[in-house]
Amino acid sequence: MSSSVESRQAKMIDELRTFIKKVLSDPTIAVKSMEIARKHRGQPNAEELIAQEISASTNIRIPENWSEADKMFLDIIHDVLDDEEALY
């Protein structure tokens, strides 16, 4: 594995560790994030709207230029919404 790939992976792991610590320290983040995602689901630019509102209303900051960890977080939110939808 090349050093650039290892460096990117290390950075993503560090970002995910920070994110997980924030979620565990404030359990309302997960609930708020899912409420925000449900509200914007299906809208044009939904991911941008979700990222902006999560950044504005929680201590999670998703910058304009998303990292791999930010993309993964948003993908996981969509996976959870898909799972919820499948239950109904």
XYZ file of C-alpha atoms in Angstrom:
88
model
C 0.000 0.000 0.000
C 1.377 3.410 -0.921
C 2.163 5.984 1.715
C -0.406 8.422 0.285
C -3.165 5.827 0.634
C -2.025 5.028 4.162
C -1.937 8.735 4.988
C -5.501 9.247 3.680
C -6.715 6.239 5.635
C -5.036 7.468 8.816
C -6.627 10.895 8.372
C -10.075 9.383 7.822
C -9.710 7.156 10.881
C -8.687 10.168 12.972
C -11.700 12.165 11.724
C -14.031 9.257 12.445
C -12.591 8.850 15.956
C -13.222 12.547 16.638
C -16.752 12.255 15.268
C -17.550 9.165 17.338
C -16.278 10.885 20.485
C -18.579 13.859 19.785
C -21.589 11.584 19.236
C -20.883 9.635 22.409
C -20.447 12.810 24.435
C -23.752 14.247 23.158
C -26.262 11.504 22.282
C -28.702 14.059 20.849
C -26.422 14.490 17.812
C -27.568 11.225 16.246
C -31.237 12.041 16.839
C -30.871 15.600 15.487
C -28.899 14.408 12.471
C -31.573 11.886 11.540
C -34.385 14.427 12.020
C -32.537 16.850 9.740
C -31.938 14.133 7.152
C -35.610 13.113 7.145
C -36.622 16.729 6.647
C -34.373 17.224 3.609
C -34.617 13.764 2.057
C -35.652 13.868 -1.574
C -34.961 17.589 -2.012
C -32.566 18.872 -4.648
C -29.101 19.206 -3.052
C -30.316 17.231 -0.035
C -26.814 16.248 1.067
C -25.645 19.870 1.079
C -28.735 20.949 3.021
C -28.261 18.141 5.523
C -24.567 18.950 5.988
C -25.256 22.661 6.441
C -28.037 22.174 8.975
C -26.137 19.545 10.972
C -23.182 21.945 11.122
C -25.437 24.800 12.213
C -27.377 22.909 14.878
C -24.867 20.470 16.418
C -21.205 20.447 17.372
C -20.459 18.403 14.231
C -18.823 20.563 11.578
C -19.072 19.473 7.953
C -17.036 21.883 5.815
C -17.920 22.913 2.264
C -15.226 20.619 0.893
C -16.157 17.238 2.296
C -13.513 14.834 3.488
C -13.866 11.088 2.985
C -15.134 10.835 6.576
C -17.791 13.516 5.921
C -18.949 11.639 2.813
C -19.050 8.400 4.776
C -21.161 10.021 7.523
C -23.667 11.340 4.975
C -23.766 7.962 3.207
C -24.465 6.219 6.510
C -27.302 8.643 7.224
C -28.845 7.722 3.865
C -28.370 4.006 4.612
C -30.233 4.405 7.911
C -33.059 6.278 6.159
C -33.257 3.512 3.524
C -33.432 0.908 6.298
C -36.213 2.874 8.024
C -38.142 3.136 4.778
C -37.812 -0.596 4.164
C -39.471 -1.296 7.510
C -42.678 0.475 6.454
